[in-house]
Coordinates of C-alpha atoms and ligand atoms in Angstrom, one line a residue:
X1 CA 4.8 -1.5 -31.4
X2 CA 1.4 -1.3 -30.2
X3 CA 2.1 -1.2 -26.1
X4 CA -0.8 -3.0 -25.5
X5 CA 0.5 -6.2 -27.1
X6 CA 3.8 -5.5 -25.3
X7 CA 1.8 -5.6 -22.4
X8 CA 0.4 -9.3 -22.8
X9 CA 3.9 -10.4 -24.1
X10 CA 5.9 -10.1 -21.0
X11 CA 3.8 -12.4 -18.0
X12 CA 6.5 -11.4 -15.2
X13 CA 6.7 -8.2 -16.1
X14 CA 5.8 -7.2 -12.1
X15 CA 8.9 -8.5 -11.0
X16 CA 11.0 -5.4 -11.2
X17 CA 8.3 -3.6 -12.3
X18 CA 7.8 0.1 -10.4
X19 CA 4.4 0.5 -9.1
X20 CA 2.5 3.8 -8.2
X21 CA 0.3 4.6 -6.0
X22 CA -2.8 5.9 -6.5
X23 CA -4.4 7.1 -3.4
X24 CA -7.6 7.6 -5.4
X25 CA -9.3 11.0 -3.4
X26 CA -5.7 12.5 -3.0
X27 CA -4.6 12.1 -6.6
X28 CA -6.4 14.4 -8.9
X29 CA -9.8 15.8 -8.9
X30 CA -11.3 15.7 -12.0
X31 CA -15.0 16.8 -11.2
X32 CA -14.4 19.4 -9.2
X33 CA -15.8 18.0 -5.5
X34 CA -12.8 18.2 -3.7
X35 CA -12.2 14.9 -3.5
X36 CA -10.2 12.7 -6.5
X37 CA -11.8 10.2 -8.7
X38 CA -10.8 7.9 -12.1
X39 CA -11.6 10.7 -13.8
X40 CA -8.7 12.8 -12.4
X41 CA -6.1 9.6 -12.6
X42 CA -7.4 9.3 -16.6
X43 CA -6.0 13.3 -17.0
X44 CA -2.9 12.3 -15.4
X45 CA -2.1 9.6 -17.0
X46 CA 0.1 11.3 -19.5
X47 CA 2.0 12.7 -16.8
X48 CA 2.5 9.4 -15.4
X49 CA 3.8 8.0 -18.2
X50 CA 6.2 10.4 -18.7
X51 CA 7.6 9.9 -14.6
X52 CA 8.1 6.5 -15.9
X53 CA 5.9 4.3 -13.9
X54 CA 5.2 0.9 -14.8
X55 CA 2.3 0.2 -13.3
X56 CA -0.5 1.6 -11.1
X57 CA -2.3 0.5 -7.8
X58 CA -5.6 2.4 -7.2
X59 CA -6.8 2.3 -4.1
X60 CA -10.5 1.3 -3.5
X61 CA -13.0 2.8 -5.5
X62 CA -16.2 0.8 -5.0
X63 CA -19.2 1.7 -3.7
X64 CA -18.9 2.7 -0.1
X65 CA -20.2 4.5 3.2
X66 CA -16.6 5.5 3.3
X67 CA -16.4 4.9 7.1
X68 CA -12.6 3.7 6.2
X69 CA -12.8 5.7 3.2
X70 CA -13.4 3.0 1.0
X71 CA -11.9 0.3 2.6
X72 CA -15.4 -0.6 3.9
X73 CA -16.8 -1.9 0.7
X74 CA -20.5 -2.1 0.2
X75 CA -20.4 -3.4 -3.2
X76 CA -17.1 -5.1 -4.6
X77 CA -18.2 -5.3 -8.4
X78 CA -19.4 -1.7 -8.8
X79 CA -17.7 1.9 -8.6
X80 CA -18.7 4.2 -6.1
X81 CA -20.3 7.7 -8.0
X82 CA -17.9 10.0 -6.1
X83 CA -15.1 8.2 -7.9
X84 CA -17.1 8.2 -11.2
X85 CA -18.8 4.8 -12.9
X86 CA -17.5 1.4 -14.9
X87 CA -17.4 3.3 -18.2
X88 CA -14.5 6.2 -16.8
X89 CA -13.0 3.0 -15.5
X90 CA -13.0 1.0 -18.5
X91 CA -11.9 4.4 -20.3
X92 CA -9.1 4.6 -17.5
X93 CA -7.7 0.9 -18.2
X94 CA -7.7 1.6 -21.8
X95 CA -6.0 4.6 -22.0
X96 CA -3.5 3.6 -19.2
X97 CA -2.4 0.1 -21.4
X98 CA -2.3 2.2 -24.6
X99 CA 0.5 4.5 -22.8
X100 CA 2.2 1.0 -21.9
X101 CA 0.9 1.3 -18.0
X102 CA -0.5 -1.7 -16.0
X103 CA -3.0 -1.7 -14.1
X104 CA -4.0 -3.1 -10.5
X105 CA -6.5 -2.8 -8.0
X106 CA -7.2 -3.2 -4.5
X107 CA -9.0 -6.2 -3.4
X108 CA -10.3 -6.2 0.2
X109 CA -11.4 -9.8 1.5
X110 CA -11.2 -9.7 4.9
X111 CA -14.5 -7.4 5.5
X112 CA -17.3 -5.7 4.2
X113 CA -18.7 -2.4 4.8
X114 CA -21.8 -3.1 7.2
X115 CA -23.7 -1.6 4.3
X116 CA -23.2 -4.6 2.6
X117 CA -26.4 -6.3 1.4
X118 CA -25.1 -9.4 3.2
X119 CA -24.4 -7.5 6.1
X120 CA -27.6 -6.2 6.5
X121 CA -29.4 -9.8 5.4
X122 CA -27.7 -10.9 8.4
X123 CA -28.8 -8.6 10.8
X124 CA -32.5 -8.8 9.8
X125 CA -32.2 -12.9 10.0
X126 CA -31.6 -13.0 13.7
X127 CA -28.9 -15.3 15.6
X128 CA -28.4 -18.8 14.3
X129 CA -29.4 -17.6 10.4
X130 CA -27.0 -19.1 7.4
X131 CA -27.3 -14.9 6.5
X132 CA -24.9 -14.8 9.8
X133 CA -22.6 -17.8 9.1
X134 CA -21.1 -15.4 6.6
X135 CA -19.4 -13.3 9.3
X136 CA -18.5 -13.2 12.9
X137 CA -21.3 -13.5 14.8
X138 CA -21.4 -15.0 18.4
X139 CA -23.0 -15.0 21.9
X140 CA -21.5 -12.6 24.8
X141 CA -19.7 -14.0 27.5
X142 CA -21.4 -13.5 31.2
X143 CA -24.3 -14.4 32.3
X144 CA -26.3 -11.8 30.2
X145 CA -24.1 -12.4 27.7
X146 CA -23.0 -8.6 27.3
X147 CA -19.3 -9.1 27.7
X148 CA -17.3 -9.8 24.2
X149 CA -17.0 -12.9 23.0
X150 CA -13.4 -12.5 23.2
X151 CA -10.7 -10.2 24.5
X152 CA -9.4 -9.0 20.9
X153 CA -8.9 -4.8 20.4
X154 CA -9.9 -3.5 17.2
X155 CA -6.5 -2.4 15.3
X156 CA -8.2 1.0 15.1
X157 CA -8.6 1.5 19.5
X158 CA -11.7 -0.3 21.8
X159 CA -12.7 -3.5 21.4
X160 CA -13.7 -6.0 17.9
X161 CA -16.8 -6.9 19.1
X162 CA -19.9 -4.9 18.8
X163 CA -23.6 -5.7 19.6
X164 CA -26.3 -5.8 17.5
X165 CA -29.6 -5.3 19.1
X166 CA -30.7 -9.0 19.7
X167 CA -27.9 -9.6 21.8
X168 CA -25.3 -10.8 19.6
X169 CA -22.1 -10.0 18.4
X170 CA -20.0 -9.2 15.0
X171 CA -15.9 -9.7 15.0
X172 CA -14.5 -6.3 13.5
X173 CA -10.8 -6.2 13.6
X174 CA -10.8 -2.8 12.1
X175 CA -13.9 -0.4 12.4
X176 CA -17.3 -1.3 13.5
X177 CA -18.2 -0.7 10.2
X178 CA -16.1 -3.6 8.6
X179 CA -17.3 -6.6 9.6
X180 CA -15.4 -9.5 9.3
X181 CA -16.2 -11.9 7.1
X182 CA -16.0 -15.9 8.0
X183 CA -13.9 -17.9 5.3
X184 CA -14.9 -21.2 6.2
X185 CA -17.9 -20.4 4.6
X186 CA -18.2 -21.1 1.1
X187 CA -20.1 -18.0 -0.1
X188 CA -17.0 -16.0 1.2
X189 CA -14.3 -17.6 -1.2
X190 CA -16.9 -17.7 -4.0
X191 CA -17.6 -13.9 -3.9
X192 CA -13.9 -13.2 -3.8
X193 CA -13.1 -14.9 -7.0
X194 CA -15.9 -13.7 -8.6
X195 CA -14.8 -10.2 -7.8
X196 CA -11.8 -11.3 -9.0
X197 CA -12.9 -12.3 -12.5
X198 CA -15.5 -9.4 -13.1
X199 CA -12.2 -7.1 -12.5
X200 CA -10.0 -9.8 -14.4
X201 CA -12.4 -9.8 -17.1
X202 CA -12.4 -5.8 -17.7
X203 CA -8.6 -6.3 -17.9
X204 CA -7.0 -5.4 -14.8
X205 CA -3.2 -6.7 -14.8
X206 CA -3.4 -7.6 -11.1
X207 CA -4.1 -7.1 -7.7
X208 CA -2.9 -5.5 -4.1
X209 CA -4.5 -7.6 -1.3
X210 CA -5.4 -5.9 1.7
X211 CA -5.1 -7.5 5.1
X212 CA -3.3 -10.9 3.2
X213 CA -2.7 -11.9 6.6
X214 CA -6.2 -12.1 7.7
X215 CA -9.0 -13.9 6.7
X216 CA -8.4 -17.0 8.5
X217 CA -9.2 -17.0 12.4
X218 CA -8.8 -19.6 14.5
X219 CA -10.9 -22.5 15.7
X220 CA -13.3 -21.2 18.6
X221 CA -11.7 -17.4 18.5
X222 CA -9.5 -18.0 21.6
X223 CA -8.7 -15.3 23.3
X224 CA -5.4 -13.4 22.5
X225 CA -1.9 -12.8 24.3
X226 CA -3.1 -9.1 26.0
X227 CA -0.8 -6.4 24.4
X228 CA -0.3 -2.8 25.2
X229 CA 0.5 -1.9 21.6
X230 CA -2.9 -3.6 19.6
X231 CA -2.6 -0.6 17.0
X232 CA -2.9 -0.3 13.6
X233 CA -1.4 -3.2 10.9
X234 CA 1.6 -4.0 13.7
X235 CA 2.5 -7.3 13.3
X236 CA 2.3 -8.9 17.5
X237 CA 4.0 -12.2 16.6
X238 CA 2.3 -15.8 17.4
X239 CA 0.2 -14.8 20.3
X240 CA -2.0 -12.3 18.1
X241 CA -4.8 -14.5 17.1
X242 CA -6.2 -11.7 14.8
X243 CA -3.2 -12.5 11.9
X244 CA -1.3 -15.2 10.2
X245 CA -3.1 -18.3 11.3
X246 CA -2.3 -21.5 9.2
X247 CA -4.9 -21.3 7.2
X248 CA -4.8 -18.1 5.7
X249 CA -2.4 -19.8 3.0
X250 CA -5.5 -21.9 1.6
X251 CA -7.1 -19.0 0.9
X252 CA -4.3 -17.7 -0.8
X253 CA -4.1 -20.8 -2.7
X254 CA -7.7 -20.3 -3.8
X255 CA -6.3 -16.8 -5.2
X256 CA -3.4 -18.0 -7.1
X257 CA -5.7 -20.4 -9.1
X258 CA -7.8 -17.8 -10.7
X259 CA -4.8 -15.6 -11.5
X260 CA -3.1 -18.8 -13.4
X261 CA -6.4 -18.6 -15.2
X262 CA -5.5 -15.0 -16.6
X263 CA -1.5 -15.3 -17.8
X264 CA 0.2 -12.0 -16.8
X265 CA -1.9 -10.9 -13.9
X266 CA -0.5 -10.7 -11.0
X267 CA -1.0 -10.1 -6.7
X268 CA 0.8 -8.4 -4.1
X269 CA -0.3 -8.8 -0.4
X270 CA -0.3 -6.5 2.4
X271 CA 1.3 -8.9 4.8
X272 CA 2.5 -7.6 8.2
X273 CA 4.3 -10.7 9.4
X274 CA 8.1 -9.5 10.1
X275 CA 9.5 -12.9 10.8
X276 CA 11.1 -13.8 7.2
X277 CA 9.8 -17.3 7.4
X278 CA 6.7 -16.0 8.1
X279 CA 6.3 -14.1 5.6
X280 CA 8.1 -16.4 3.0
X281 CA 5.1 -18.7 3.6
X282 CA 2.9 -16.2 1.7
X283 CA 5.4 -16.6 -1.5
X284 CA 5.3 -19.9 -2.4
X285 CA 4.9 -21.0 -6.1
X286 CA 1.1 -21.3 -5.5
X287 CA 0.4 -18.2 -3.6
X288 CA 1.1 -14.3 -4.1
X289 CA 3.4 -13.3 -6.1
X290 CA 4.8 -10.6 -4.4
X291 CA 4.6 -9.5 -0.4
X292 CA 5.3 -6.0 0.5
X293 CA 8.5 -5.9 2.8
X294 CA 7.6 -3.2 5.5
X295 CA 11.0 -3.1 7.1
X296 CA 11.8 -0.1 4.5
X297 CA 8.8 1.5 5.3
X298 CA 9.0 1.5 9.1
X299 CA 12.7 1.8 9.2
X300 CA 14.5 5.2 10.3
X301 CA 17.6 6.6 8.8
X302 CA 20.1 4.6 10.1
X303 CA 22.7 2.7 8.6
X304 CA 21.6 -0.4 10.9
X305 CA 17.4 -0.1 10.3
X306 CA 18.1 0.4 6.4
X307 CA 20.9 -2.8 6.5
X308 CA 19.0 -4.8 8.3
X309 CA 15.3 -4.0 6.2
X310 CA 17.4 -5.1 2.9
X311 CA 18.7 -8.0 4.9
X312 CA 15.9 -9.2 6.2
X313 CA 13.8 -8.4 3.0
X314 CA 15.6 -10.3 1.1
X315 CA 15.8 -13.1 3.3
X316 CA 12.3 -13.5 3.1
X317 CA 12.4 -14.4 -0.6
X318 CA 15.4 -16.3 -0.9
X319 CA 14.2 -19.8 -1.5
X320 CA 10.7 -18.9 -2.8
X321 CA 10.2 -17.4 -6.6
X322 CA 9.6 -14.2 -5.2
X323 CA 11.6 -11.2 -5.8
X324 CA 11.3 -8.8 -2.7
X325 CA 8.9 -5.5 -2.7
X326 CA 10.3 -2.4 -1.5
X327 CA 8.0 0.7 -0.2
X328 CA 9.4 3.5 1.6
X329 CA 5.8 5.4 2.5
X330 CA 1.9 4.6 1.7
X331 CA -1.2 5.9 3.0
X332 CA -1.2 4.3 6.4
X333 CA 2.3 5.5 7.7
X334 CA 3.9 8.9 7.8
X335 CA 5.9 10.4 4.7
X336 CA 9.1 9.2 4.9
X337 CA 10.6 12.8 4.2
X338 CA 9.3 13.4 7.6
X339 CA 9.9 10.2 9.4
X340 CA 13.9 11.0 8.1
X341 CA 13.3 14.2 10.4
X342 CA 11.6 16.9 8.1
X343 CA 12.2 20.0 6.0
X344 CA 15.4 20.4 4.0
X345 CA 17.3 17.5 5.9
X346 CA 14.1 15.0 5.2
X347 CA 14.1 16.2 1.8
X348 CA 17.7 15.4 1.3
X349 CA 17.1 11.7 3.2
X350 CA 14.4 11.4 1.0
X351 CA 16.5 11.9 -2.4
X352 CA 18.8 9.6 -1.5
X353 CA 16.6 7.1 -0.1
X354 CA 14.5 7.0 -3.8
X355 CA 17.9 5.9 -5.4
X356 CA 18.7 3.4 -2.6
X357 CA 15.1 2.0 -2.7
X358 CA 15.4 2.7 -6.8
X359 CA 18.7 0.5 -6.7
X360 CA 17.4 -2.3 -4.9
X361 CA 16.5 -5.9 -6.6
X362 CA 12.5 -6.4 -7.1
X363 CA 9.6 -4.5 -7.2
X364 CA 9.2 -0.9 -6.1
X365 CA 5.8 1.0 -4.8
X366 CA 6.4 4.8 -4.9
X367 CA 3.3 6.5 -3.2
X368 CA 1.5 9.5 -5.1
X369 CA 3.5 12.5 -4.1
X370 CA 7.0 10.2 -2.8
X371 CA 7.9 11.6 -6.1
X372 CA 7.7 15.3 -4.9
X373 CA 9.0 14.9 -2.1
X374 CA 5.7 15.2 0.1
X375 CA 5.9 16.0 3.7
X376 CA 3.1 14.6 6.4
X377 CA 1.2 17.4 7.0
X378 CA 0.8 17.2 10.5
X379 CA -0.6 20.6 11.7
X380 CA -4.6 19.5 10.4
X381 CA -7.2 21.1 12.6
X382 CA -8.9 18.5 14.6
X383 CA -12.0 19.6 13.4
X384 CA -10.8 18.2 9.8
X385 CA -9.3 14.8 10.8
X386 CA -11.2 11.6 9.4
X387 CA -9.6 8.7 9.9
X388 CA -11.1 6.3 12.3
X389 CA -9.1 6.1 14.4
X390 CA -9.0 9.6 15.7
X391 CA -12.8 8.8 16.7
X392 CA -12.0 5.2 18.1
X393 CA -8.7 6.2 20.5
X394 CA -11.0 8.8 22.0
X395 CA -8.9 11.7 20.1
X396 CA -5.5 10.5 21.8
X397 CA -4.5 9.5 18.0
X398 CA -4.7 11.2 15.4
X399 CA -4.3 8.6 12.7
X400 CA -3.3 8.8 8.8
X401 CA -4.7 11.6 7.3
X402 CA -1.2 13.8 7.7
X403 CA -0.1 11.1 4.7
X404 CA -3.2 11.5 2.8
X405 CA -3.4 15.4 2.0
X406 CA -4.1 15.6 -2.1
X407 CA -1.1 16.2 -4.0
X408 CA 0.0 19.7 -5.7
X409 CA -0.1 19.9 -9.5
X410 CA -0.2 23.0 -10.5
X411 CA -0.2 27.0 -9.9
X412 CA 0.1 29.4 -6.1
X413 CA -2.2 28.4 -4.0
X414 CA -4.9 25.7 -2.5
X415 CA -5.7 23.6 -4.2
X416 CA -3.1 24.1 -6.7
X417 CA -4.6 22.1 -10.2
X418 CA -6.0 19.1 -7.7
X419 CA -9.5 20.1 -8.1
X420 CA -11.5 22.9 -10.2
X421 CA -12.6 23.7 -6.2
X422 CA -10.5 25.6 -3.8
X423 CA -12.1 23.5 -1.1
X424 CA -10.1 19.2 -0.4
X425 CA -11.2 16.8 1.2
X426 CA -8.2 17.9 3.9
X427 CA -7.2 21.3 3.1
X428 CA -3.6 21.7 1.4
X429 CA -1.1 23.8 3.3
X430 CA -0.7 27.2 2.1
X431 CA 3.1 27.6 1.6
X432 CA 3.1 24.2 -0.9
X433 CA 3.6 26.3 -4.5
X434 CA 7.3 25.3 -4.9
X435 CA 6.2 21.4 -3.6
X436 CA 4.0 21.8 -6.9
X437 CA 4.5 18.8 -10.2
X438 CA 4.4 22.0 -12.4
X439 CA 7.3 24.0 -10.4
X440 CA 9.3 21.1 -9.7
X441 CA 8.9 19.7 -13.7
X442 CA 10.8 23.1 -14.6
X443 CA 13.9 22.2 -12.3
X444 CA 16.0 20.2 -13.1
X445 CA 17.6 19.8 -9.8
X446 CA 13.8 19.2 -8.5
X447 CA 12.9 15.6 -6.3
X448 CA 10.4 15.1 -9.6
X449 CA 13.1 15.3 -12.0
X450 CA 15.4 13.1 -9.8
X451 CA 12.8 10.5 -10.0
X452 CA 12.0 10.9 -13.5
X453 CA 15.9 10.3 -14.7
X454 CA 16.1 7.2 -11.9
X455 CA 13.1 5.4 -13.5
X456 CA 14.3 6.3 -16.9
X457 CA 18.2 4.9 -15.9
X458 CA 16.1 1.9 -14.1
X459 CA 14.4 0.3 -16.8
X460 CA 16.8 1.4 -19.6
X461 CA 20.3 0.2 -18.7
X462 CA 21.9 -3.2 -18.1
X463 CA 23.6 -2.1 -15.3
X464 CA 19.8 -3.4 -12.9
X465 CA 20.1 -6.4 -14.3
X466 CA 20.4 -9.5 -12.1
X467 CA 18.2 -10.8 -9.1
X468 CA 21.2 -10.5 -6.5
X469 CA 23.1 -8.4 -4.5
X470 CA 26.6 -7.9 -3.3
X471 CA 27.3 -5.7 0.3
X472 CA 30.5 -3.7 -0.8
X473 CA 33.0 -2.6 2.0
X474 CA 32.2 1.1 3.0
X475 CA 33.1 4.0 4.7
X476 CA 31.9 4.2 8.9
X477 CA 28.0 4.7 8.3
X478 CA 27.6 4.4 4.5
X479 CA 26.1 1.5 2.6
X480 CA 27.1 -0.2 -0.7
X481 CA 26.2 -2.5 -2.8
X482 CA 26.5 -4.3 -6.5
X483 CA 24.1 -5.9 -8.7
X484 CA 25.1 -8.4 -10.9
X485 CA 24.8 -6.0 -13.8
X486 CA 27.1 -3.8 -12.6
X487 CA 24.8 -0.8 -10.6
X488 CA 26.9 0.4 -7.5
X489 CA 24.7 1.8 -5.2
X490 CA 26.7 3.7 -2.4
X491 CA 24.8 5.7 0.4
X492 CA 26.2 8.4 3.2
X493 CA 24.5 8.1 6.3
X494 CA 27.1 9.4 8.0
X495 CA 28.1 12.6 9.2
X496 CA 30.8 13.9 6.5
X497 CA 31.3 13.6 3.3
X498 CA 33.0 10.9 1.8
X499 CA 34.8 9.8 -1.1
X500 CA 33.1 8.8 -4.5
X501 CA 34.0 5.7 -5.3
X502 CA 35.5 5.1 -8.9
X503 CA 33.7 4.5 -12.0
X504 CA 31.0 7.1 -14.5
X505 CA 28.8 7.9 -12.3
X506 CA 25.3 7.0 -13.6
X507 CA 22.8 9.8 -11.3
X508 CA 23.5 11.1 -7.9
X509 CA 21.1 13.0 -5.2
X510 CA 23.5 15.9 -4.7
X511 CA 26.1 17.3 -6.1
X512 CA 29.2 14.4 -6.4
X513 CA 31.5 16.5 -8.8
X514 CA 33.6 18.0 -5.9
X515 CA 34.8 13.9 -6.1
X516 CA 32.4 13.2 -2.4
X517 CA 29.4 12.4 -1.9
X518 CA 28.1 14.7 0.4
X519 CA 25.8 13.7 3.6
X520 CA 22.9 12.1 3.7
X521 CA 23.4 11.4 -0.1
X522 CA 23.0 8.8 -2.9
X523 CA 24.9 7.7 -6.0
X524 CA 24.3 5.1 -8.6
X525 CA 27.8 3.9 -10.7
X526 CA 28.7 2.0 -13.9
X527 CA 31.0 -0.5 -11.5
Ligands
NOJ601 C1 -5.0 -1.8 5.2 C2 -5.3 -0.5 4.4 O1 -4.1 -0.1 3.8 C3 -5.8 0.5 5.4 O2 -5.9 1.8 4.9 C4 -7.1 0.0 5.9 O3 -7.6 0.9 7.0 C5 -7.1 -1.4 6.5 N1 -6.3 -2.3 5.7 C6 -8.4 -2.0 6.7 O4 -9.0 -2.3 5.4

């Protein structure tokens, strides 16, 4: 069968659909710059396919100053030339549905770059300008009016206010470079859904939303609750002004209508609101389809952080038609091999943590290299580091670039098949050949090949079936538990090995044929 009509056949196909993603200039290279591009994804599309991936998110690849690196977007209906142009991009979505791959795309509506052609409009038009009412701009406070108009921090360290030269201010919850734009104003939503259709129309299958929590801000900016911790994509509760206000959910609302329009595509918000009402909000029948759950990605190994971020996940879609969204690391928060503690004991957490996450109803997001086990690499040189927000805390933090070094394909040394060019964006570590998708494709005991029987097991047997799940009693410091078709998923997070229970064991992270499952280990059963 043709996979493409497959494709437009099965409209909630993202509901335990296993995303990927594609953090485009740490994926593959393919033009030899040192940084990665569509051009790279489109070679590696084969291998994906093959992993067993059902759908990809690339991360922003429009035109941009990449102050953000390419979450400041100075053109949302274009592609940016170090990524490559519309044509690799159509030749991308093409080849990816004909290998029976979906594809989505990052949307980013809260800001612009300041490169913006409506950015810069509004600074030539002066204070008062309808080129203005499009984003943030106010008066200072004080006499002279050079005190913010507020007392909100930017996520990424000082203050969200900057000055333009006649005196007034812009609202920038993240850099100075990413104005905020003002969604009360009817040019906003309009350009949104026409980004959305122009990507809709080349046949994307969906989107990722960033900052789905912003957008809306409240009625005359009120100042916020002051908070130590302002950093980046916490979620502060009710007293943060910057997040979560009311009517954010119109917006989303807006969104829903012009997916309807275009059967089978879908949305999934980045929504840091950890209360599960909260968040459930976001998932009602006329908003986003899916909400990633960051209680998997922020929680340590423990048997109560990993209970409680399936509890509470969970919780959060019960009574909506959601299905919950599990992500265990992405390109703002450390690896989760090294959050689990590093080398051969993170690797071993990490294993066992893919067939836990694996196991679990819903969606799945598995970050370019979670399948090879990727560390952080947090030894960069300074002189290297990128992210904002190593500038903006006045080099007290060093941000997310430790998450974002380009992934190892191939051969003994930097930059090992990732680009024609020796030279990365960030440098690769030296000692990475073993860490490689070629070396680790030979073993069968590898991470890779872990992942590639899991997915394969995943979407083949009846034993995933079933939206629900069933805590099983368990040994001190394991978890289990059953779906309805029949998957046992039992987990040691203990400190000795325990019993396996009974029944064929379907995959395991270690070696289970000594009849235990050793520690910090994973098993799937036929129960
Ligand atoms: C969330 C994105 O994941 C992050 O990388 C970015 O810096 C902020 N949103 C701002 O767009």
């Amino acid at each position: 069968m043709n996979p493409d009509t497959t494709l437009r056949a099965d409209a909630d196909w993202w509901r335990d659909a296993v995303f990927y993603q594609v953090y485009i200039r740490s994926f593959a290279d393919g033009n030899g710059d040192g940084v990665g591009d569509l051009a790279g994804i489109r070679s590696r599309l084969p291998y994906l396919a093959d992993l067993g991936v059902d759908a990809l998110w690339i991360t922003p690849f429009y035109p941009s100053p990449m102050a953000d690196h390419g979450y400041d977007v100075a053109d949302p209906r274009d592609v940016e030339p170090v990524f490559g142009d519309l044509a690799e991009f159509d030749a991308l979505l093409a080849e990816a549905h004909a290998l029976g791959i979906r594809v989505t795309v990052d949307l980013v509506p809260n800001h612009s770059s300041d490169a913006r052609d409506w950015f810069q409009a509004a600074l030539a038009a002066g204070p008062g300008s309808p080129e203005r009412g499009r984003y943030l701009f106010r008066d200072g406070r004080g006499a002279d009016g050079s005190e913010p108009p507020n007392n909100w921090p930017s996520v990424f360290g000082g203050p969200a206010w900057s000055r333009v030269p006649d005196g007034q201010w812009y609202l920038h919850i993240f850099a100075p470079e990413q104005p905020d734009l003002d969604f009360t104003h009817a040019d906003v939503l309009a350009d949104l859904e026409e980004t959305m259709r122009f990507w809709l129309d080349r046949g994307v299958d969906g989107f990722r939303i960033d900052v789905a929590h912003g957008m809306a801000k409240p009625e005359g900016l009120p100042d916020m609750v002051p908070m130590e911790d302002t950093g980046l994509l916490a979620d502060h509760g009710p007293g943060d002004h910057r997040f979560d206000q009311d009517e954010v959910h119109a917006v989303h609302r807006r969104i829903r209508r012009v997916l309807d329009q275009y059967p089978g595509t879908m949305a999934v918000g980045e929504v840091w609101v950890s209360d599960d009402d909260r968040l459930a909000r976001y998932l009602r029948p006329d908003e986003l389809q899916l909400a990633f759950n960051f209680k998997l990605l922020t929680a340590e190994w423990s048997t109560e952080d990993l209970r409680d971020a399936v509890v509470h996940s969970l919780a959060s879609v019960s009574g909506t038609p959601a299905p919950a969204c599990w992500v265990l690391s992405n390109h703002d928060r450390p690896r989760h091999v090294t959050r689990y503690g590093g080398g051969e004991t993170g690797l071993q957490r990490a294993r066992a943590a893919a067939l836990f996450q694996l196991a679990l109803p819903g969606a799945a997001y598995v970050y370019n290299g979670d399948e090879l086990g990727m560390p952080n690499v947090d030894d960069l040189p300074e002189e290297v580091l990128q992210d904002p927000v190593w500038e903006r805390s006045g080099h007290t933090e060093r941000g997310r670039d430790a998450c974002r070094v380009p992934m190892p394909w191939s051969g003994e040394e930097p930059s090992y098949g990732f680009s024609s060019s020796p030279e990365t964006w960030l440098p690769m570590p030296a000692d990475w050949a073993a860490l490689t998708v070629e070396a680790q494709a030979a073993d069968p005991s590898s991470i890779q090949s872990l992942y590639r029987k899991a997915l394969r097991l995943r979407s083949s047997s009846p034993a995933f079936a079933g939206e629900e799940l069933q805590w099983l009693p368990a040994p001190e410091d394991c978890l289990a538990f059953r779906r309805p078709g029949g998957l046992v998923c039992l987990l040691n997070l203990s400190h000795a090995p325990v019993p396996l229970p009974e029944g064929p064991v379907l995959l395991a992270s270690a070696d289970v044929s000594a009849g235990q499952v050793p520690v910090d280990a994973a098993v799937w059963l036929q129960g």
